[in-house]
Amino acid sequence: MSTTPKNPGGHFMVCNEGKCKYWKWLDVEPVQMPTMEVVEGMKAKLVALKTEVEKVKEDMEQMKKEKYSDAIEMKEKIYKFTIGFLFLIIMYMIK
């Protein structure tokens, strides 16, 4: 498929995988496709969207880490409380 500005999207055939430099257009009429400027603009938007998706993924990973961090912090508090409570019970039983 052609990517030239003169005939974007036009179909052609080559011999010997293009090594002999001979080609022939398969389309009788020009293909009605967006101009290369539009295609290039779409490519730029696609790159921007991919970048945005990667940023969202990174943000989600950070949020997961923070969520797990909060859970670990809560477990540590419960653990410290439990140890303190058990220590008080042991001290009470010793007296």
Coordinates of C-alpha atoms in Angstrom, one line a residue:
M1 CA 0.0 0.0 0.0
S2 CA 1.3 3.4 -1.0
T3 CA 2.1 6.0 1.7
T4 CA 3.0 8.8 -0.8
P5 CA 1.2 12.1 -0.6
K6 CA 0.3 11.8 -4.3
N7 CA -1.5 8.5 -4.0
P8 CA -2.0 7.6 -0.3
G9 CA -3.4 4.2 0.3
G10 CA -3.1 3.2 -3.4
H11 CA -2.5 -0.5 -4.0
F12 CA 0.4 -1.6 -6.2
M13 CA 2.2 -4.8 -7.2
V14 CA 5.9 -5.4 -7.4
C15 CA 8.0 -8.2 -8.9
N16 CA 10.6 -10.2 -6.9
E17 CA 9.6 -8.4 -3.6
G18 CA 10.5 -5.1 -5.1
K19 CA 14.1 -6.0 -5.9
C20 CA 13.7 -5.5 -9.7
K21 CA 12.4 -1.9 -9.2
Y22 CA 9.3 -2.7 -11.3
W23 CA 5.8 -1.9 -10.0
K24 CA 2.3 -1.4 -11.3
W25 CA -0.7 0.3 -9.8
L26 CA -3.6 -2.0 -9.1
D27 CA -6.1 0.8 -8.5
V28 CA -7.7 2.2 -11.6
E29 CA -9.0 5.3 -9.8
P30 CA -7.3 7.1 -7.0
V31 CA -8.2 5.7 -3.7
Q32 CA -10.3 8.1 -1.6
M33 CA -8.4 8.1 1.6
P34 CA -7.4 10.8 4.1
T35 CA -4.4 12.9 3.1
M36 CA -1.1 12.1 4.6
E37 CA -1.4 15.2 6.8
V38 CA -4.5 13.7 8.4
V39 CA -2.9 10.3 8.8
E40 CA 0.2 11.9 10.4
G41 CA -2.1 13.9 12.7
M42 CA -3.8 10.7 13.7
K43 CA -0.4 9.1 14.4
A44 CA 0.6 12.0 16.7
K45 CA -2.7 11.7 18.5
L46 CA -2.2 7.9 18.9
V47 CA 1.3 8.5 20.4
A48 CA -0.2 11.1 22.8
L49 CA -2.9 8.6 23.8
K50 CA -0.4 5.8 24.4
T51 CA 1.6 8.2 26.5
E52 CA -1.5 9.1 28.5
V53 CA -2.4 5.4 29.0
E54 CA 1.1 4.7 30.3
K55 CA 0.8 7.6 32.8
V56 CA -2.5 6.3 34.0
K57 CA -1.0 2.8 34.4
E58 CA 1.8 4.3 36.4
D59 CA -0.7 6.2 38.6
M60 CA -2.7 3.1 39.2
E61 CA 0.5 1.2 40.2
Q62 CA 1.4 4.0 42.6
M63 CA -2.2 3.9 44.1
K64 CA -1.9 0.2 44.6
K65 CA 1.4 0.6 46.4
E66 CA -0.1 3.3 48.6
K67 CA -3.1 1.1 49.3
Y68 CA -0.9 -1.8 50.3
S69 CA 1.2 0.6 52.3
D70 CA -1.9 1.8 54.2
A71 CA -2.8 -1.9 54.9
I72 CA 0.7 -2.7 56.1
E73 CA 0.6 0.3 58.4
M74 CA -2.7 -0.8 59.8
K75 CA -1.5 -4.3 60.4
E76 CA 1.6 -2.9 62.2
K77 CA -0.6 -0.8 64.5
I78 CA -2.8 -3.9 65.3
Y79 CA 0.3 -6.0 65.9
K80 CA 1.8 -3.3 68.3
F81 CA -1.5 -3.0 70.1
T82 CA -1.8 -6.8 70.4
I83 CA 1.8 -7.1 71.8
G84 CA 1.1 -4.2 74.2
F85 CA -2.2 -5.8 75.3
L86 CA -0.6 -9.2 75.8
F87 CA 2.2 -7.5 77.8
L88 CA -0.3 -5.9 80.1
I89 CA -2.1 -9.2 80.6
I90 CA 1.2 -10.9 81.5
M91 CA 2.1 -8.1 83.9
Y92 CA -1.3 -8.4 85.5
M93 CA -1.0 -12.2 85.9
I94 CA 2.5 -11.9 87.4
K95 CA 1.3 -9.6 90.2

